[in-house]
Tab-separated table of C-alpha atoms and ligand atoms in Angstrom:
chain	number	residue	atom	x	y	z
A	13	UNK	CA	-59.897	35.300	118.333
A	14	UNK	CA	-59.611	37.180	114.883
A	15	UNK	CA	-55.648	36.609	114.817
A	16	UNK	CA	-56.409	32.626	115.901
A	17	UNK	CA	-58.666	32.274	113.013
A	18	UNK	CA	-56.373	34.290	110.528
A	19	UNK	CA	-53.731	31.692	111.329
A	20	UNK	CA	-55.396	29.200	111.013
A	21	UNK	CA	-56.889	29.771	107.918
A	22	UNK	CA	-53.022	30.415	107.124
A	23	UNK	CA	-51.679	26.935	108.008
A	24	UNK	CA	-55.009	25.397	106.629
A	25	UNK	CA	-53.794	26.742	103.188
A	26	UNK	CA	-50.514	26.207	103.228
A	27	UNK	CA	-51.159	22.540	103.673
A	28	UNK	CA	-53.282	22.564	101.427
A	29	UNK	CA	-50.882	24.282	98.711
A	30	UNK	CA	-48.230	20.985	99.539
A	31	UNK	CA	-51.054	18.988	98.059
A	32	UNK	CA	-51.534	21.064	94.785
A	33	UNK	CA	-48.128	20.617	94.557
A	34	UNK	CA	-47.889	17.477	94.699
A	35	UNK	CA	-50.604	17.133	92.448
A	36	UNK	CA	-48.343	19.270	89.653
A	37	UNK	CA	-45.186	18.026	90.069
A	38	UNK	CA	-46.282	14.430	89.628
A	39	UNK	CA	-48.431	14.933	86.834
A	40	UNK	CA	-45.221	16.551	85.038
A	41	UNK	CA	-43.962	13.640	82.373
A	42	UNK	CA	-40.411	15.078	82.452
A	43	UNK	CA	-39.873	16.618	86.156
A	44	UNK	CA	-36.736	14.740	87.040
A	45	UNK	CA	-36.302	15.928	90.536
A	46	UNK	CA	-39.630	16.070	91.317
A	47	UNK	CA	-39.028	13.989	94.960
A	48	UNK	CA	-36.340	16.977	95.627
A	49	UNK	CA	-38.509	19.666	94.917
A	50	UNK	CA	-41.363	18.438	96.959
A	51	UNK	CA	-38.652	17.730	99.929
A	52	UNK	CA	-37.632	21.227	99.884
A	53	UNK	CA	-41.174	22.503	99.464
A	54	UNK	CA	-42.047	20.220	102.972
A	55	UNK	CA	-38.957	21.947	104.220
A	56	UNK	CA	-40.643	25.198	103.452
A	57	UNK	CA	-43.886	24.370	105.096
A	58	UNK	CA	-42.749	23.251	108.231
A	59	UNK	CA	-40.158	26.364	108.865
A	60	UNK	CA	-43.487	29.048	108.100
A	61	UNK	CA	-45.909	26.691	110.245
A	62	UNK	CA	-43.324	26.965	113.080
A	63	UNK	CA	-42.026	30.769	112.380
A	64	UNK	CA	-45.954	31.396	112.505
A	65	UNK	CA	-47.453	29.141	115.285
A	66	UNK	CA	-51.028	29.787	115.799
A	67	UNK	CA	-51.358	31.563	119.033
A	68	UNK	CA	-54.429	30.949	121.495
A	69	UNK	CA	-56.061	33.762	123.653
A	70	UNK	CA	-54.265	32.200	126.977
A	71	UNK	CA	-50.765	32.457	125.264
A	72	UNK	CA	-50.418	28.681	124.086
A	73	UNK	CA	-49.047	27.983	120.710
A	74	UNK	CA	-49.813	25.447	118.443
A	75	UNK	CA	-48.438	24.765	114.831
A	76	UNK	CA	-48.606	21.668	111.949
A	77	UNK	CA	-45.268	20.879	111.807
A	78	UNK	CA	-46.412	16.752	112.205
A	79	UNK	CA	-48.376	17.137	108.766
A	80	UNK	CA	-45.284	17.553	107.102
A	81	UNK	CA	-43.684	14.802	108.872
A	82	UNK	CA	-46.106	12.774	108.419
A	83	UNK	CA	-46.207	13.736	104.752
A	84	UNK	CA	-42.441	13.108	104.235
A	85	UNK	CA	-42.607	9.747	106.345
A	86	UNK	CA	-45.327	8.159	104.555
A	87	UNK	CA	-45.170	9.793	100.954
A	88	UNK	CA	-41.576	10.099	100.406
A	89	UNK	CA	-40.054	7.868	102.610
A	90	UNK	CA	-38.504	6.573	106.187
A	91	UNK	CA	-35.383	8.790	105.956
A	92	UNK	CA	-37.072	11.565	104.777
A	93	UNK	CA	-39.780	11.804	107.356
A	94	UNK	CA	-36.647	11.020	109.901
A	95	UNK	CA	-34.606	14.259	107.982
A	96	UNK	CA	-37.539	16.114	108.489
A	97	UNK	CA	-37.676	15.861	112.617
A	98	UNK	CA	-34.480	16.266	112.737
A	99	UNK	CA	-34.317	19.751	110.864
A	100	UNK	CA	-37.900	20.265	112.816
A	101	UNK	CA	-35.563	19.684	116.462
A	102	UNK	CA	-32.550	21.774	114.968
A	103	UNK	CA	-35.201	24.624	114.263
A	104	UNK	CA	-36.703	24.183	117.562
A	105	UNK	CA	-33.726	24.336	119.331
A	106	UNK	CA	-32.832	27.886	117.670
A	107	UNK	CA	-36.555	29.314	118.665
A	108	UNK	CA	-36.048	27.785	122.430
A	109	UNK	CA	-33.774	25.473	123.970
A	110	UNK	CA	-36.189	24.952	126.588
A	111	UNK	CA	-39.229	23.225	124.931
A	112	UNK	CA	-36.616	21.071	122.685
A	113	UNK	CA	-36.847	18.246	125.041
A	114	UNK	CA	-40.314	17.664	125.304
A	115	UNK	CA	-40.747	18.342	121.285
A	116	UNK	CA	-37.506	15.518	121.089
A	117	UNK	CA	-39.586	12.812	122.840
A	118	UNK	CA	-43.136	13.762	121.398
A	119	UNK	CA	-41.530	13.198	118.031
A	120	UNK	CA	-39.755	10.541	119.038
A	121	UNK	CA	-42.842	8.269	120.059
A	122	UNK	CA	-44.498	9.674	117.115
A	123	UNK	CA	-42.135	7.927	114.816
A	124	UNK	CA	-42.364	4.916	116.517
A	125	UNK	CA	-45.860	5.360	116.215
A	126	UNK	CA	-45.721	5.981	112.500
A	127	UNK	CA	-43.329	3.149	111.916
A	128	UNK	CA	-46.175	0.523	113.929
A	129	UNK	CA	-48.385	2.010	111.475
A	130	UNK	CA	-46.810	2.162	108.255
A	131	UNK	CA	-47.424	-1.148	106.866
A	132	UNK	CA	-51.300	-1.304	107.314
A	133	UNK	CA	-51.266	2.538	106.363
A	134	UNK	CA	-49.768	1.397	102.975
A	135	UNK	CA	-52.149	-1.357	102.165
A	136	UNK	CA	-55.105	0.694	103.312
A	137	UNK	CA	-57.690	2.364	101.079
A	138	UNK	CA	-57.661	5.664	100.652
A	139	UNK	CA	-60.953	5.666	103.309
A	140	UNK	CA	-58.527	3.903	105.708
A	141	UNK	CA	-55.663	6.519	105.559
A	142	UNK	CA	-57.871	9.203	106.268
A	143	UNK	CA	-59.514	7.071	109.361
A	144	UNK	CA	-55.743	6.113	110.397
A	145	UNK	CA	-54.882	10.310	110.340
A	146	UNK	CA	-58.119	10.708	112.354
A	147	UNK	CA	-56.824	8.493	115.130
A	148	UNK	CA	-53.448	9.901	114.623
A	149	UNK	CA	-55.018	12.928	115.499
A	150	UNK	CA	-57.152	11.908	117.942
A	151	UNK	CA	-54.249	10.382	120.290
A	152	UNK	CA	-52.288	13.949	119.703
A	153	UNK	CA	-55.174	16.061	120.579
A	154	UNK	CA	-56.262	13.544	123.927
A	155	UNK	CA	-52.323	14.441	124.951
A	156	UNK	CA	-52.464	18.273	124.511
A	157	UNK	CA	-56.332	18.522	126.026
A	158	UNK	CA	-54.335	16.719	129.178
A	159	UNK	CA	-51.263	18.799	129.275
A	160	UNK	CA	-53.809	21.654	128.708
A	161	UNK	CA	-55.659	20.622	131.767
A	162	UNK	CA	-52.672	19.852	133.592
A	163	UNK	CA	-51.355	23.292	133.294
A	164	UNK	CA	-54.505	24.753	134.150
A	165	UNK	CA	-55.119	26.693	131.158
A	166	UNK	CA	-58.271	24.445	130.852
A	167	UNK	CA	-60.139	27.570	128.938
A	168	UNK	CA	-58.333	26.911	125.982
A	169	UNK	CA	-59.632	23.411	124.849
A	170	UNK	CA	-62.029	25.032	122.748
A	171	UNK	CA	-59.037	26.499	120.333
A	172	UNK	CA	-57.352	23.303	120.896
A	173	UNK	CA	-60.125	21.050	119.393
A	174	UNK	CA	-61.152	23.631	116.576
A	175	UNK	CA	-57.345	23.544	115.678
A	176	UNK	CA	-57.330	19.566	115.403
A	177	UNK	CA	-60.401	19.746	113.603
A	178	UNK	CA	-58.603	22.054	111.139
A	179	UNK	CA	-55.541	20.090	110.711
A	180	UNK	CA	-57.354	17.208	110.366
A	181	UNK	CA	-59.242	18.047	107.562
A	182	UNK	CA	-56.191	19.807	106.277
A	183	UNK	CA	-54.710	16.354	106.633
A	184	UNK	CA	-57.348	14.882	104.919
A	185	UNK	CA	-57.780	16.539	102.196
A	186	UNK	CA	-53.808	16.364	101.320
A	187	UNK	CA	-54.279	13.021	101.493
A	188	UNK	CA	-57.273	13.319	99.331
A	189	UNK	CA	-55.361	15.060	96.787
A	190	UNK	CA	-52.183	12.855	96.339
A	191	UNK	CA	-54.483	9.758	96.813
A	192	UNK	CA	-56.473	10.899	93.397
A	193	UNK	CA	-53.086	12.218	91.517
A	194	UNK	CA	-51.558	9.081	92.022
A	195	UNK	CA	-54.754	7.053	90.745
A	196	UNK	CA	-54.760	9.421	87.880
A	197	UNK	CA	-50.944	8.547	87.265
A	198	UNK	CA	-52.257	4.931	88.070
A	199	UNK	CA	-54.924	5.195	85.055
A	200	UNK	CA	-52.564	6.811	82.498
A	201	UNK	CA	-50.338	4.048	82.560
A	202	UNK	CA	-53.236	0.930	82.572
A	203	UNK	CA	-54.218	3.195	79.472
A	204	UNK	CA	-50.390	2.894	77.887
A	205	UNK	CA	-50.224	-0.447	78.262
A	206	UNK	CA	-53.940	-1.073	77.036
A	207	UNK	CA	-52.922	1.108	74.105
A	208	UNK	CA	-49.783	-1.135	73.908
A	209	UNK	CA	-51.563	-4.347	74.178
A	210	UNK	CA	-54.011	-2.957	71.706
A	211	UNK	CA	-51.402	-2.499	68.585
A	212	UNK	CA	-49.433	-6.135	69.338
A	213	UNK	CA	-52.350	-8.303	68.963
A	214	UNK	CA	-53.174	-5.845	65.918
A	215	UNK	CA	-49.486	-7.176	64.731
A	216	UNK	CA	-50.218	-10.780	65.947
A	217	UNK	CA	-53.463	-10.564	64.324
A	218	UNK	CA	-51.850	-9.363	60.683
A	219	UNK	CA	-49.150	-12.511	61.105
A	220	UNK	CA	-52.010	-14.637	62.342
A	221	UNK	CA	-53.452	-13.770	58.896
A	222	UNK	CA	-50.513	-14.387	57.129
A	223	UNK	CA	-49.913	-17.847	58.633
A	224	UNK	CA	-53.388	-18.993	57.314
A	225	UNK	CA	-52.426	-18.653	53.820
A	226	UNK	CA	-49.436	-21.236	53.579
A	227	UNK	CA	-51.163	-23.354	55.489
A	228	UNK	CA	-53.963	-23.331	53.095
A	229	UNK	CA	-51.112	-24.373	50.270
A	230	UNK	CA	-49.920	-27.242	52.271
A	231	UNK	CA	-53.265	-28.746	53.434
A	232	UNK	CA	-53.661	-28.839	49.833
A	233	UNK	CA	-50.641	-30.578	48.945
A	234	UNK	CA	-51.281	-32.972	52.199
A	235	UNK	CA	-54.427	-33.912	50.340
A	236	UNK	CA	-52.780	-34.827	47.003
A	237	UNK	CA	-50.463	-36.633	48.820
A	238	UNK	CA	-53.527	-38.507	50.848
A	239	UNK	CA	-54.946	-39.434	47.376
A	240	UNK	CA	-51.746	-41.025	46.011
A	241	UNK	CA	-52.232	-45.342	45.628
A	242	UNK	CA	-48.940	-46.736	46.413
A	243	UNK	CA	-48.892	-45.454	50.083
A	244	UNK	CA	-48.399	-47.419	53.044
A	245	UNK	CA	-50.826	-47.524	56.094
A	246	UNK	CA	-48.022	-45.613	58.154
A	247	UNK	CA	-47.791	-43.016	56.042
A	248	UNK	CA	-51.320	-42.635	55.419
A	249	UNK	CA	-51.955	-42.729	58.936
A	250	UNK	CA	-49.289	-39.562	59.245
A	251	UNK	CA	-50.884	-37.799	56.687
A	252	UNK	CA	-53.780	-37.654	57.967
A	253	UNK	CA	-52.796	-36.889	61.793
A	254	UNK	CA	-50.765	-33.919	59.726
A	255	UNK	CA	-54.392	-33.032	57.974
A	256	UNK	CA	-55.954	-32.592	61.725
A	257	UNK	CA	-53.341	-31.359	63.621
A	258	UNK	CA	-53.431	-28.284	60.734
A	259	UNK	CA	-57.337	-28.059	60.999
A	260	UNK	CA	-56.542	-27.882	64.726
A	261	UNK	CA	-54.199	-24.783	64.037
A	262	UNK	CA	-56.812	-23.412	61.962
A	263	UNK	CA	-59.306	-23.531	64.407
A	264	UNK	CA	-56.799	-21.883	67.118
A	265	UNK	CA	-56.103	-18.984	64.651
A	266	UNK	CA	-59.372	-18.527	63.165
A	267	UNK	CA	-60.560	-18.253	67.110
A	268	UNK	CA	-57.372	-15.743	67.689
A	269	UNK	CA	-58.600	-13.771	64.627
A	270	UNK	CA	-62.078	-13.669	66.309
A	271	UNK	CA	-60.670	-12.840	69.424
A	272	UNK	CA	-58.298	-9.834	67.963
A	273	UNK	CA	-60.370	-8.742	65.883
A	274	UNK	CA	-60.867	-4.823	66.909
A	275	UNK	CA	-64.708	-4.446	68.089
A	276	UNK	CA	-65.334	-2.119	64.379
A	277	UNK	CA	-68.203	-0.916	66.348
A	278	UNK	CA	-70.542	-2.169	63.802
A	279	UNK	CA	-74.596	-2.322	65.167
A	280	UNK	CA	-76.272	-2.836	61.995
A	281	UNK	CA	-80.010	-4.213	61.936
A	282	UNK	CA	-79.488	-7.842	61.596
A	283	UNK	CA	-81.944	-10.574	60.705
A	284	UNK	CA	-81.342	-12.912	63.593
A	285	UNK	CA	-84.047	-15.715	62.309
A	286	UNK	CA	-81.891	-15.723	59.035
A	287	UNK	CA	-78.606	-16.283	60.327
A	288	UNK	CA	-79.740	-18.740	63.076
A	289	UNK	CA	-81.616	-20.880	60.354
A	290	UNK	CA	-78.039	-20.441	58.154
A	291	UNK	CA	-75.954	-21.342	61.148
A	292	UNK	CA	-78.584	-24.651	62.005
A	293	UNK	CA	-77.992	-25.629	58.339
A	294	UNK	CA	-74.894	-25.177	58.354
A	295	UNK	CA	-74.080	-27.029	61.224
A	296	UNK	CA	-76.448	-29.826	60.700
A	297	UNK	CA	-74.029	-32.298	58.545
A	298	UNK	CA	-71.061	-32.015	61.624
A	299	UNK	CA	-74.243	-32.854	64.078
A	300	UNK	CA	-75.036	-35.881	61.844
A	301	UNK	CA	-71.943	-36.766	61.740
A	302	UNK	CA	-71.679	-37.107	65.337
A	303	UNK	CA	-74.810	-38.646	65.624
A	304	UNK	CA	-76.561	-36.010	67.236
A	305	UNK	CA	-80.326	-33.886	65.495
A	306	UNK	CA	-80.848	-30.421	65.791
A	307	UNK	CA	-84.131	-29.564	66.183
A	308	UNK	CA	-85.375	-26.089	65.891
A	309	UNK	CA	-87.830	-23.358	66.340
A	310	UNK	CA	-87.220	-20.182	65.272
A	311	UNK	CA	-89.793	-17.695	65.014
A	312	UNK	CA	-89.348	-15.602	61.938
A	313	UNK	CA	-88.062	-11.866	61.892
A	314	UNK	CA	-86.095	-11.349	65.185
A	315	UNK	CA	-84.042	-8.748	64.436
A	316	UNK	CA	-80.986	-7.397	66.855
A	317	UNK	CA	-78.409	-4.797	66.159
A	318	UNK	CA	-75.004	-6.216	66.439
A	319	UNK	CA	-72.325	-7.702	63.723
A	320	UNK	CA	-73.500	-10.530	61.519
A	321	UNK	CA	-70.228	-12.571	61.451
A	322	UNK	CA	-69.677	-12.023	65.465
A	323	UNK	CA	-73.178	-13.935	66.120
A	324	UNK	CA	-72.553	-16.520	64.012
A	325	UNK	CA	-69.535	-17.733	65.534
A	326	UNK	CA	-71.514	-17.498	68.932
A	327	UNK	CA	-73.593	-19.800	67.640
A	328	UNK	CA	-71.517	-22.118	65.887
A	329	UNK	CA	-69.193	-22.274	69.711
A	330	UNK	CA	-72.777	-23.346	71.367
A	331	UNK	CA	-73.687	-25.808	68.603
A	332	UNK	CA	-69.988	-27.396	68.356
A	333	UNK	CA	-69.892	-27.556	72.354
A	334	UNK	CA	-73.361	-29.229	72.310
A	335	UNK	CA	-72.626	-31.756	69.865
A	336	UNK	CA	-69.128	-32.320	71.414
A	337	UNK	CA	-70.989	-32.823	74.690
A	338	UNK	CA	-73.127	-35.832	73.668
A	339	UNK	CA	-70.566	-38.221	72.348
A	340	UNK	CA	-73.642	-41.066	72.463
A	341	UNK	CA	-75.588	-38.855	70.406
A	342	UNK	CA	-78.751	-36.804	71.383
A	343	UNK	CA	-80.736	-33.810	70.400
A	344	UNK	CA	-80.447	-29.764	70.738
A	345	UNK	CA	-83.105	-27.879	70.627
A	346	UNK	CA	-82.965	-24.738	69.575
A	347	UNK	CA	-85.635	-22.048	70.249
A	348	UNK	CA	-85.989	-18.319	69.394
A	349	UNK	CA	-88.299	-15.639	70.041
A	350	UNK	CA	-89.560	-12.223	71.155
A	351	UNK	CA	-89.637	-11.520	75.235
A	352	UNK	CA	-90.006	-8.441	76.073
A	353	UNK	CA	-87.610	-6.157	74.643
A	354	UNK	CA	-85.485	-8.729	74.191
A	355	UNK	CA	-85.005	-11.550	71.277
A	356	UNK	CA	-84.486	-14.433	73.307
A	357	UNK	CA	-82.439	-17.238	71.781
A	358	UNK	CA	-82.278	-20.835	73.630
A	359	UNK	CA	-79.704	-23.756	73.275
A	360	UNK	CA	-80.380	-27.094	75.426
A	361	UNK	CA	-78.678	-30.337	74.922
A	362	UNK	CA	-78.582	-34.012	76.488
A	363	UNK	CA	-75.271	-33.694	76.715
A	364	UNK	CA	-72.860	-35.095	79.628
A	365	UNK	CA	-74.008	-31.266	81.776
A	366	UNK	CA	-70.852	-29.129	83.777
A	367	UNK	CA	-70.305	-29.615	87.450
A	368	UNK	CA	-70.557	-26.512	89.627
A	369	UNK	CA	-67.156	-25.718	89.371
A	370	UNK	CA	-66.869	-26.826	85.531
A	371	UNK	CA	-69.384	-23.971	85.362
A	372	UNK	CA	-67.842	-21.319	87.520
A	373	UNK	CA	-64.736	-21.525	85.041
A	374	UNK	CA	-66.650	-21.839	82.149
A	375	UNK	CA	-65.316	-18.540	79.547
A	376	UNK	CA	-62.102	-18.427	81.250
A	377	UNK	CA	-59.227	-18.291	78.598
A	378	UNK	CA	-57.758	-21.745	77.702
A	379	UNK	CA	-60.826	-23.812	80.377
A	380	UNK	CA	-61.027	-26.601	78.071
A	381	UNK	CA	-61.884	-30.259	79.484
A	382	UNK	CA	-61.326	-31.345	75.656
A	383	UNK	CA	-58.480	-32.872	74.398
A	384	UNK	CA	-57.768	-31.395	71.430
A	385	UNK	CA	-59.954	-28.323	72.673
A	386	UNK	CA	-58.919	-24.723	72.550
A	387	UNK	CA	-60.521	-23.344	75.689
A	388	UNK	CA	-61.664	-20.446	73.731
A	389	UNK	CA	-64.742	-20.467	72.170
A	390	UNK	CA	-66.841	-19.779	75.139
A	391	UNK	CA	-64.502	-16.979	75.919
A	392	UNK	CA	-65.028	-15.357	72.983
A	393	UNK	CA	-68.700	-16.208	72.541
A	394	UNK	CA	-69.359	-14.004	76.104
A	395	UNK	CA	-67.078	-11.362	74.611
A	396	UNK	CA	-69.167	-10.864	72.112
A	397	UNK	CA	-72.414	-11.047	73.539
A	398	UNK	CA	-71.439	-8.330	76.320
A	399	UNK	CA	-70.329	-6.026	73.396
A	400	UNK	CA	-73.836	-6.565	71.753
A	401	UNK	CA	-75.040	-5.358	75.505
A	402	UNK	CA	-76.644	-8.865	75.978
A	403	UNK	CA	-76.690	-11.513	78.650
A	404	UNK	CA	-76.016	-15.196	78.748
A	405	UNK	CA	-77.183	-17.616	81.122
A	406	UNK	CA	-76.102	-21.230	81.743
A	407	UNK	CA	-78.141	-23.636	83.314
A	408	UNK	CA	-76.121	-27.245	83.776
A	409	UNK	CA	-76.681	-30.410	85.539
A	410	UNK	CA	-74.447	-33.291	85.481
A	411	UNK	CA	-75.339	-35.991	82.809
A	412	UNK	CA	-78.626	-34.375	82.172
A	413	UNK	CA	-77.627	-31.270	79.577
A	414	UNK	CA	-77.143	-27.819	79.298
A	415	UNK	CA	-79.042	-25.045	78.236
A	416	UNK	CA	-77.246	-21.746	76.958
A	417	UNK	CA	-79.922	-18.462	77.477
A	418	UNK	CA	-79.246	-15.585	75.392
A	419	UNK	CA	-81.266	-12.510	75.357
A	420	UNK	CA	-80.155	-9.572	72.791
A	421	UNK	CA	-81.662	-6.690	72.930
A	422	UNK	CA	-84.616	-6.092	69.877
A	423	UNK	CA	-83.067	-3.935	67.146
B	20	LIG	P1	-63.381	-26.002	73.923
B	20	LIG	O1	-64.664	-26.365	73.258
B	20	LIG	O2	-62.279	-25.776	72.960
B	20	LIG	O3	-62.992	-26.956	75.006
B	20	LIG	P2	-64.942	-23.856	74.966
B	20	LIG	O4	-64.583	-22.519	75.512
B	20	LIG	O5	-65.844	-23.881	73.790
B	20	LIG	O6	-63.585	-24.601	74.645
B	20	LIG	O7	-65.564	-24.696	76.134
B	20	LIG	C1	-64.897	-24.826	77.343
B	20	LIG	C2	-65.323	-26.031	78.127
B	20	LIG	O8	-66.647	-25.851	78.629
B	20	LIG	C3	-65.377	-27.299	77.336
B	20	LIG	O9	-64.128	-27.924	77.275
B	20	LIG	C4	-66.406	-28.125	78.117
B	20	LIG	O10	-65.777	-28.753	79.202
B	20	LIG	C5	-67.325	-27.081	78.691
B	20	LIG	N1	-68.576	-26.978	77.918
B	20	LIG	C6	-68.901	-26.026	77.028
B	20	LIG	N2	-70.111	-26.212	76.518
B	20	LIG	C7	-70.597	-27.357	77.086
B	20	LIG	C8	-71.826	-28.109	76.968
B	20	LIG	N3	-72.810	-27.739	76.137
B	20	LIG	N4	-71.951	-29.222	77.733
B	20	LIG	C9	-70.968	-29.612	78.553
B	20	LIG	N5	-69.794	-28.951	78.710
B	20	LIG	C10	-69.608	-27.846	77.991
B	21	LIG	MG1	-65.826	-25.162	72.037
């Protein structure tokens, strides 16, 4: 009994150590023949696991040389799990000719068993694997418990089913281990590229920048053009198409800018009542122009933490989108106030409303059902108001309106 559990403890740890090593070799940057060195190391562990089967009281002998097939097979590959029975039958054959047989065709439906199962045990979740080694197990064990009985040495199920129980968990928890290393691995790299990502749109940002300024010089010049007395209506009519299609690439990179813009981080106490009133204002002679009234109530110092500039172009992506929305003209009304802990800030037009699915894709990059829209602003708009840890609601019905719900936290 003492000797059974020694070895097993044994086997349970050498398994165990295949995992760690795993674990090391792969989280090495520069191992180069990393897949080698773990061959040779499953090499290693099946020639000790069969040089030191674990014997049972009545004489049987058991040992885990399928965990290293099965760890070659399904974590190296195909022809290394297939190398790996075939050294397993070579070293079976010099311990015994006479058990090689039955080992040969055990093995042999195992590997068709593990090639039935490979393609769902490689989409699986890592919950999955350890349920497909369970039943792997299972099916092994429900053969040996019949040979067992079969050859009347029906005493010994209880070792048999304490040493599945061990390998399974000893199977398990390898799998654990190289499941986790290779998210880890996983991780690193999504955090490469992020940090990748991260310094081009810094770059694109800087040239977005730069692109701004010369277009600021030949707006101008477009202008003095536009103002000249001897043109003709064609090429007044291209001068000004020129003067909105550069506004348009304005807006586009003054959105990019907003949208690369690193989050600085900044929560400073802001006085929300201010800038909403500002941004109203401000907005009010574009909504005249389109024929639309704001109408407001604000309630006076609601104050958030958060970054003055980033609310303000929240706002002004609501307002334009409300205004844009009611091409016949209408109203948005515009309440603010305290709820809770919350300053709660409230958009509605009578504008032409979003369908359900108009809705669903509403903040997706480039959703636009504009024209000459950018698909953007709402993007950016939720960006921001997530960062500020706030929530947005929208509430639409088809040629009724729209209300935008925002609730910022108090600051
Ligand atoms: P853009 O305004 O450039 O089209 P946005 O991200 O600001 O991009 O808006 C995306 C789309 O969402 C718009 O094209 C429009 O179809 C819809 N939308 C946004 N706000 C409203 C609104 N208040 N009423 C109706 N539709 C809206
Ligand atoms: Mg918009």
């Amino acid at each position: 009994m003492i000797d059974f559990i020694k070895d097993l403890i044994l086997h349970f740890f050498i398994i165990l150590s295949l995992g760690f090593m795993y674990n090391f070799l792969w989280m090495q940057k520069r191992s180069v023949y990393k897949k080698q060195i773990f061959k040779v190391a499953i090499l290693a562990t099946l020639l000790v696991t069969m040089a030191l089967p674990v014997r049972f009281h009545g004489g049987m002998e058991f040992d885990f040389k399928l965990i290293p097939v099965f760890i070659a097979f399904f974590y190296l590959s195909r022809s290394d799990g297939l190398l790996i029975v075939a050294v397993l039958l070579l070293l079976q054959s010099l311990m015994g000719i006479d058990r090689l047989l039955i080992t040969a065709m055990n093995y042999g439906i195992i590997i068709i068993l593990f090639f039935a199962i490979e393609k769902a045990y490689k989409s699986s979740t890592i919950n999955r694997r350890i349920a497909l080694g369970l039943f792997i197990y299972g099916l092994i064990t429900s053969t040996r418990l019949a040979a067992l009985i079969n050859s009347g040495n029906a005493d010994d199920y209880l070792y048999l089913i304490v040493f599945s129980l061990v390998s399974f968990i000893a199977l398990s928890l390898f799998i654990y281990i190289i499941e986790m290393t290779n998210l880890q691995i996983k991780l690193m790299h999504e955090l490469h590229k992020a940090e990748k990502f991260s310094a081009i749109s810094q770059l694109a940002a800087s040239v977005a920048h730069e692109i701004r300024n010369p277009m600021t010089t030949i707006r101008g010049f477009m202008q003095v053009l536009q103002g000249e007395r001897n043109l003709s209506a064609d090429q007044n009519l291209f001068i000004t198409i020129s003067l909105q299609e550069l506004d348009r690439t304005q807006t586009i990179i003054n959105n990019f800018l907003a949208l690369a813009k690193p989050n600085t981080g900044s929560m400073d106490q802001i006085d929300l009542s201010a800038i909403l009133k500002e941004t109203t204002a401000f907005m009010r002679s574009y909504s005249h122009f389109a024929n639309t009234e704001l109408v407001e109530a604000i309630d006076k110092n609601l104050c958030i933490k958060g970054d003055a500039h980033e609310i303000r172009q929240v706002f002004i992506n609501i307002l334009k989108n409300g205004i844009e929305a009611m091409p016949s003209g209408g109203s948005i009304f515009i309440i603010a106030k305290v709820e809770k802990d919350n300053v709660r800030i409230q958009f509605r037009d009578e504008g032409v409303g979003m369908t359900k699915e108009q809705l669903d894709r509403l903040g997706h990059p480039y959703y636009s059902t504009k024209e000459k829209g950018t698909g953007l602003g709402m993007m950016i708009s939720y960006d921001i108001i997530q960062r500020m840890r706030g929530k947005i609601n929208v509430e639409s019905e088809e040629g009724k309106g729209t209300t935008f719900t925002i609730l910022l936290p108090c600051g």
